[in-house]
Amino acid sequence: MDARDVIKIGMSAERSLIVPSERTVGHFVAGMPMVYATPMMILEMELASADAIKPCLEPGWVTVGTEVDIRHLAATPVGTTVRTIARVVAVERRVIRFEVEAFDEKRRIGEGRHARGLVNIEAFTKQFGQT
């Protein structure tokens, strides 16, 4: 599968969540504040990126995260709604590049770039002895 045949620049997706305590720095690291953890924000950015292109993928094909260049700009407390947006900015044969942003109810809290690699799931898992 060649991503350039089916994925177009500008495709996008948006996700929304209310920050639970299980996604805070304090949940993972004792003594830290109960604010939205950077890795959890990046997870939402990756998931939004995958959502933007998933309907275009042929059966048996998935994307996996390969690059992350993210800035976490502001702290967000538990109970706050976070909206994450991903938009395709470049398409190569097997690599799709995204601009990603995250906003809380008041401001932009994250921004950056993310890349996903296109893989055939059967061939990919076979290399690990999984079927």
mmCIF file with all atom_site columns, C-alpha atoms in Angstrom:
data_model
loop_
_atom_site.group_PDB
_atom_site.id
_atom_site.type_symbol
_atom_site.label_atom_id
_atom_site.label_alt_id
_atom_site.label_comp_id
_atom_site.label_asym_id
_atom_site.label_entity_id
_atom_site.label_seq_id
_atom_site.pdbx_PDB_ins_code
_atom_site.Cartn_x
_atom_site.Cartn_y
_atom_site.Cartn_z
_atom_site.occupancy
_atom_site.B_iso_or_equiv
_atom_site.pdbx_formal_charge
_atom_site.auth_seq_id
_atom_site.auth_comp_id
_atom_site.auth_asym_id
_atom_site.auth_atom_id
_atom_site.pdbx_PDB_model_num
ATOM 1   C CA . MET A 1 1   ? 0.000   0.000   0.000  1.00 0.00 ? 1   MET A CA 1
ATOM 2   C CA . ASP A 1 2   ? 1.261   3.479   -0.920 1.00 0.00 ? 2   ASP A CA 1
ATOM 3   C CA . ALA A 1 3   ? -0.115  6.136   1.443  1.00 0.00 ? 3   ALA A CA 1
ATOM 4   C CA . ARG A 1 4   ? 0.122   8.778   -1.317 1.00 0.00 ? 4   ARG A CA 1
ATOM 5   C CA . ASP A 1 5   ? -2.705  6.998   -3.161 1.00 0.00 ? 5   ASP A CA 1
ATOM 6   C CA . VAL A 1 6   ? -5.282  7.389   -0.388 1.00 0.00 ? 6   VAL A CA 1
ATOM 7   C CA . ILE A 1 7   ? -4.178  9.930   2.233  1.00 0.00 ? 7   ILE A CA 1
ATOM 8   C CA . LYS A 1 8   ? -4.412  13.620  1.426  1.00 0.00 ? 8   LYS A CA 1
ATOM 9   C CA . ILE A 1 9   ? -2.882  16.715  2.989  1.00 0.00 ? 9   ILE A CA 1
ATOM 10  C CA . GLY A 1 10  ? -5.439  18.462  5.166  1.00 0.00 ? 10  GLY A CA 1
ATOM 11  C CA . MET A 1 11  ? -7.182  15.347  6.454  1.00 0.00 ? 11  MET A CA 1
ATOM 12  C CA . SER A 1 12  ? -7.818  15.817  10.161 1.00 0.00 ? 12  SER A CA 1
ATOM 13  C CA . ALA A 1 13  ? -9.419  14.474  13.291 1.00 0.00 ? 13  ALA A CA 1
ATOM 14  C CA . GLU A 1 14  ? -10.265 15.804  16.712 1.00 0.00 ? 14  GLU A CA 1
ATOM 15  C CA . ARG A 1 15  ? -10.544 14.083  20.085 1.00 0.00 ? 15  ARG A CA 1
ATOM 16  C CA . SER A 1 16  ? -11.884 15.369  23.361 1.00 0.00 ? 16  SER A CA 1
ATOM 17  C CA . LEU A 1 17  ? -11.543 14.176  26.934 1.00 0.00 ? 17  LEU A CA 1
ATOM 18  C CA . ILE A 1 18  ? -12.104 15.357  30.463 1.00 0.00 ? 18  ILE A CA 1
ATOM 19  C CA . VAL A 1 19  ? -8.784  14.962  32.275 1.00 0.00 ? 19  VAL A CA 1
ATOM 20  C CA . PRO A 1 20  ? -9.113  12.128  34.822 1.00 0.00 ? 20  PRO A CA 1
ATOM 21  C CA . SER A 1 21  ? -6.765  11.755  37.780 1.00 0.00 ? 21  SER A CA 1
ATOM 22  C CA . GLU A 1 22  ? -5.353  8.603   36.125 1.00 0.00 ? 22  GLU A CA 1
ATOM 23  C CA . ARG A 1 23  ? -3.789  10.771  33.389 1.00 0.00 ? 23  ARG A CA 1
ATOM 24  C CA . THR A 1 24  ? -1.936  13.182  35.684 1.00 0.00 ? 24  THR A CA 1
ATOM 25  C CA . VAL A 1 25  ? 1.715   13.438  36.591 1.00 0.00 ? 25  VAL A CA 1
ATOM 26  C CA . GLY A 1 26  ? 0.775   12.924  40.246 1.00 0.00 ? 26  GLY A CA 1
ATOM 27  C CA . HIS A 1 27  ? -0.849  9.605   39.398 1.00 0.00 ? 27  HIS A CA 1
ATOM 28  C CA . PHE A 1 28  ? 2.427   8.297   37.972 1.00 0.00 ? 28  PHE A CA 1
ATOM 29  C CA . VAL A 1 29  ? 4.962   10.072  40.196 1.00 0.00 ? 29  VAL A CA 1
ATOM 30  C CA . ALA A 1 30  ? 4.390   10.486  43.927 1.00 0.00 ? 30  ALA A CA 1
ATOM 31  C CA . GLY A 1 31  ? 4.554   14.044  45.149 1.00 0.00 ? 31  GLY A CA 1
ATOM 32  C CA . MET A 1 32  ? 3.940   15.611  41.738 1.00 0.00 ? 32  MET A CA 1
ATOM 33  C CA . PRO A 1 33  ? 0.954   17.850  40.916 1.00 0.00 ? 33  PRO A CA 1
ATOM 34  C CA . MET A 1 34  ? -2.316  16.372  39.723 1.00 0.00 ? 34  MET A CA 1
ATOM 35  C CA . VAL A 1 35  ? -2.103  17.985  36.277 1.00 0.00 ? 35  VAL A CA 1
ATOM 36  C CA . TYR A 1 36  ? -2.369  16.438  32.804 1.00 0.00 ? 36  TYR A CA 1
ATOM 37  C CA . ALA A 1 37  ? 0.809   14.471  32.108 1.00 0.00 ? 37  ALA A CA 1
ATOM 38  C CA . THR A 1 38  ? 2.826   15.220  28.984 1.00 0.00 ? 38  THR A CA 1
ATOM 39  C CA . PRO A 1 39  ? 2.922   11.549  27.851 1.00 0.00 ? 39  PRO A CA 1
ATOM 40  C CA . MET A 1 40  ? -0.879  11.402  28.132 1.00 0.00 ? 40  MET A CA 1
ATOM 41  C CA . MET A 1 41  ? -1.234  14.514  25.967 1.00 0.00 ? 41  MET A CA 1
ATOM 42  C CA . ILE A 1 42  ? 1.103   12.964  23.411 1.00 0.00 ? 42  ILE A CA 1
ATOM 43  C CA . LEU A 1 43  ? -1.000  9.772   23.481 1.00 0.00 ? 43  LEU A CA 1
ATOM 44  C CA . GLU A 1 44  ? -4.102  11.788  22.561 1.00 0.00 ? 44  GLU A CA 1
ATOM 45  C CA . MET A 1 45  ? -2.157  13.499  19.768 1.00 0.00 ? 45  MET A CA 1
ATOM 46  C CA . GLU A 1 46  ? -1.075  10.118  18.398 1.00 0.00 ? 46  GLU A CA 1
ATOM 47  C CA . LEU A 1 47  ? -4.607  8.741   18.625 1.00 0.00 ? 47  LEU A CA 1
ATOM 48  C CA . ALA A 1 48  ? -6.064  11.792  16.855 1.00 0.00 ? 48  ALA A CA 1
ATOM 49  C CA . SER A 1 49  ? -3.457  11.394  14.113 1.00 0.00 ? 49  SER A CA 1
ATOM 50  C CA . ALA A 1 50  ? -4.366  7.733   13.653 1.00 0.00 ? 50  ALA A CA 1
ATOM 51  C CA . ASP A 1 51  ? -8.078  8.637   13.630 1.00 0.00 ? 51  ASP A CA 1
ATOM 52  C CA . ALA A 1 52  ? -7.524  11.172  10.827 1.00 0.00 ? 52  ALA A CA 1
ATOM 53  C CA . ILE A 1 53  ? -6.387  8.522   8.352  1.00 0.00 ? 53  ILE A CA 1
ATOM 54  C CA . LYS A 1 54  ? -7.755  5.212   9.630  1.00 0.00 ? 54  LYS A CA 1
ATOM 55  C CA . PRO A 1 55  ? -10.829 5.202   7.324  1.00 0.00 ? 55  PRO A CA 1
ATOM 56  C CA . CYS A 1 56  ? -8.512  5.375   4.290  1.00 0.00 ? 56  CYS A CA 1
ATOM 57  C CA . LEU A 1 57  ? -6.368  2.378   5.163  1.00 0.00 ? 57  LEU A CA 1
ATOM 58  C CA . GLU A 1 58  ? -6.803  -0.877  3.284  1.00 0.00 ? 58  GLU A CA 1
ATOM 59  C CA . PRO A 1 59  ? -7.777  -3.935  5.343  1.00 0.00 ? 59  PRO A CA 1
ATOM 60  C CA . GLY A 1 60  ? -4.739  -5.412  7.065  1.00 0.00 ? 60  GLY A CA 1
ATOM 61  C CA . TRP A 1 61  ? -2.895  -2.084  7.247  1.00 0.00 ? 61  TRP A CA 1
ATOM 62  C CA . VAL A 1 62  ? -2.327  0.111   10.318 1.00 0.00 ? 62  VAL A CA 1
ATOM 63  C CA . THR A 1 63  ? -0.112  3.008   11.285 1.00 0.00 ? 63  THR A CA 1
ATOM 64  C CA . VAL A 1 64  ? 2.378   3.127   14.129 1.00 0.00 ? 64  VAL A CA 1
ATOM 65  C CA . GLY A 1 65  ? 3.936   6.182   15.729 1.00 0.00 ? 65  GLY A CA 1
ATOM 66  C CA . THR A 1 66  ? 7.512   6.790   14.609 1.00 0.00 ? 66  THR A CA 1
ATOM 67  C CA . GLU A 1 67  ? 8.342   10.394  15.523 1.00 0.00 ? 67  GLU A CA 1
ATOM 68  C CA . VAL A 1 68  ? 7.183   12.856  18.168 1.00 0.00 ? 68  VAL A CA 1
ATOM 69  C CA . ASP A 1 69  ? 8.263   16.504  18.478 1.00 0.00 ? 69  ASP A CA 1
ATOM 70  C CA . ILE A 1 70  ? 5.903   18.050  21.006 1.00 0.00 ? 70  ILE A CA 1
ATOM 71  C CA . ARG A 1 71  ? 5.925   21.067  23.326 1.00 0.00 ? 71  ARG A CA 1
ATOM 72  C CA . HIS A 1 72  ? 3.732   20.996  26.429 1.00 0.00 ? 72  HIS A CA 1
ATOM 73  C CA . LEU A 1 73  ? 2.874   24.669  26.943 1.00 0.00 ? 73  LEU A CA 1
ATOM 74  C CA . ALA A 1 74  ? 0.581   24.834  29.973 1.00 0.00 ? 74  ALA A CA 1
ATOM 75  C CA . ALA A 1 75  ? -0.609  22.778  32.926 1.00 0.00 ? 75  ALA A CA 1
ATOM 76  C CA . THR A 1 76  ? -4.183  21.476  32.922 1.00 0.00 ? 76  THR A CA 1
ATOM 77  C CA . PRO A 1 77  ? -5.936  20.312  36.101 1.00 0.00 ? 77  PRO A CA 1
ATOM 78  C CA . VAL A 1 78  ? -8.189  17.284  36.631 1.00 0.00 ? 78  VAL A CA 1
ATOM 79  C CA . GLY A 1 79  ? -11.738 17.813  35.376 1.00 0.00 ? 79  GLY A CA 1
ATOM 80  C CA . THR A 1 80  ? -10.777 20.149  32.555 1.00 0.00 ? 80  THR A CA 1
ATOM 81  C CA . THR A 1 81  ? -11.844 19.335  28.995 1.00 0.00 ? 81  THR A CA 1
ATOM 82  C CA . VAL A 1 82  ? -8.950  18.916  26.563 1.00 0.00 ? 82  VAL A CA 1
ATOM 83  C CA . ARG A 1 83  ? -9.455  18.993  22.805 1.00 0.00 ? 83  ARG A CA 1
ATOM 84  C CA . THR A 1 84  ? -6.748  17.510  20.578 1.00 0.00 ? 84  THR A CA 1
ATOM 85  C CA . ILE A 1 85  ? -6.474  18.134  16.831 1.00 0.00 ? 85  ILE A CA 1
ATOM 86  C CA . ALA A 1 86  ? -4.274  16.394  14.257 1.00 0.00 ? 86  ALA A CA 1
ATOM 87  C CA . ARG A 1 87  ? -3.908  17.452  10.618 1.00 0.00 ? 87  ARG A CA 1
ATOM 88  C CA . VAL A 1 88  ? -1.978  15.733  7.803  1.00 0.00 ? 88  VAL A CA 1
ATOM 89  C CA . VAL A 1 89  ? 0.758   18.035  6.482  1.00 0.00 ? 89  VAL A CA 1
ATOM 90  C CA . ALA A 1 90  ? 2.830   15.630  4.360  1.00 0.00 ? 90  ALA A CA 1
ATOM 91  C CA . VAL A 1 91  ? 2.426   12.180  2.838  1.00 0.00 ? 91  VAL A CA 1
ATOM 92  C CA . GLU A 1 92  ? 5.254   9.909   1.738  1.00 0.00 ? 92  GLU A CA 1
ATOM 93  C CA . ARG A 1 93  ? 4.983   6.327   0.501  1.00 0.00 ? 93  ARG A CA 1
ATOM 94  C CA . ARG A 1 94  ? 4.982   4.839   4.000  1.00 0.00 ? 94  ARG A CA 1
ATOM 95  C CA . VAL A 1 95  ? 5.157   7.890   6.299  1.00 0.00 ? 95  VAL A CA 1
ATOM 96  C CA . ILE A 1 96  ? 2.388   10.334  7.149  1.00 0.00 ? 96  ILE A CA 1
ATOM 97  C CA . ARG A 1 97  ? 3.312   13.584  8.918  1.00 0.00 ? 97  ARG A CA 1
ATOM 98  C CA . PHE A 1 98  ? 0.975   15.595  11.125 1.00 0.00 ? 98  PHE A CA 1
ATOM 99  C CA . GLU A 1 99  ? 0.731   18.927  12.888 1.00 0.00 ? 99  GLU A CA 1
ATOM 100 C CA . VAL A 1 100 ? -0.887  18.401  16.284 1.00 0.00 ? 100 VAL A CA 1
ATOM 101 C CA . GLU A 1 101 ? -2.350  20.769  18.857 1.00 0.00 ? 101 GLU A CA 1
ATOM 102 C CA . ALA A 1 102 ? -4.093  20.464  22.206 1.00 0.00 ? 102 ALA A CA 1
ATOM 103 C CA . PHE A 1 103 ? -6.318  23.028  23.896 1.00 0.00 ? 103 PHE A CA 1
ATOM 104 C CA . ASP A 1 104 ? -7.938  23.220  27.289 1.00 0.00 ? 104 ASP A CA 1
ATOM 105 C CA . GLU A 1 105 ? -10.932 25.423  28.005 1.00 0.00 ? 105 GLU A CA 1
ATOM 106 C CA . LYS A 1 106 ? -8.765  28.578  28.108 1.00 0.00 ? 106 LYS A CA 1
ATOM 107 C CA . ARG A 1 107 ? -5.714  28.195  25.857 1.00 0.00 ? 107 ARG A CA 1
ATOM 108 C CA . ARG A 1 108 ? -3.436  26.072  23.694 1.00 0.00 ? 108 ARG A CA 1
ATOM 109 C CA . ILE A 1 109 ? -1.647  23.611  25.986 1.00 0.00 ? 109 ILE A CA 1
ATOM 110 C CA . GLY A 1 110 ? 0.398   21.658  23.444 1.00 0.00 ? 110 GLY A CA 1
ATOM 111 C CA . GLU A 1 111 ? 1.687   21.771  19.896 1.00 0.00 ? 111 GLU A CA 1
ATOM 112 C CA . GLY A 1 112 ? 4.081   20.010  17.608 1.00 0.00 ? 112 GLY A CA 1
ATOM 113 C CA . ARG A 1 113 ? 4.598   17.420  14.937 1.00 0.00 ? 113 ARG A CA 1
ATOM 114 C CA . HIS A 1 114 ? 4.068   13.690  14.782 1.00 0.00 ? 114 HIS A CA 1
ATOM 115 C CA . ALA A 1 115 ? 4.788   11.034  12.151 1.00 0.00 ? 115 ALA A CA 1
ATOM 116 C CA . ARG A 1 116 ? 3.165   7.646   11.650 1.00 0.00 ? 116 ARG A CA 1
ATOM 117 C CA . GLY A 1 117 ? 4.510   4.757   9.612  1.00 0.00 ? 117 GLY A CA 1
ATOM 118 C CA . LEU A 1 118 ? 2.261   2.634   7.441  1.00 0.00 ? 118 LEU A CA 1
ATOM 119 C CA . VAL A 1 119 ? 2.662   -1.102  8.079  1.00 0.00 ? 119 VAL A CA 1
ATOM 120 C CA . ASN A 1 120 ? 1.022   -4.331  7.038  1.00 0.00 ? 120 ASN A CA 1
ATOM 121 C CA . ILE A 1 121 ? -0.057  -5.812  10.362 1.00 0.00 ? 121 ILE A CA 1
ATOM 122 C CA . GLU A 1 122 ? 0.479   -9.454  9.303  1.00 0.00 ? 122 GLU A CA 1
ATOM 123 C CA . ALA A 1 123 ? 4.032   -8.849  8.079  1.00 0.00 ? 123 ALA A CA 1
ATOM 124 C CA . PHE A 1 124 ? 4.773   -6.612  11.062 1.00 0.00 ? 124 PHE A CA 1
ATOM 125 C CA . THR A 1 125 ? 3.655   -9.106  13.720 1.00 0.00 ? 125 THR A CA 1
ATOM 126 C CA . LYS A 1 126 ? 5.255   -12.053 11.903 1.00 0.00 ? 126 LYS A CA 1
ATOM 127 C CA . GLN A 1 127 ? 8.714   -10.624 12.573 1.00 0.00 ? 127 GLN A CA 1
ATOM 128 C CA . PHE A 1 128 ? 8.037   -11.035 16.299 1.00 0.00 ? 128 PHE A CA 1
ATOM 129 C CA . GLY A 1 129 ? 6.739   -14.564 16.045 1.00 0.00 ? 129 GLY A CA 1
ATOM 130 C CA . GLN A 1 130 ? 3.153   -13.405 16.598 1.00 0.00 ? 130 GLN A CA 1
ATOM 131 C CA . THR A 1 131 ? 0.243   -14.364 14.429 1.00 0.00 ? 131 THR A CA 1
#
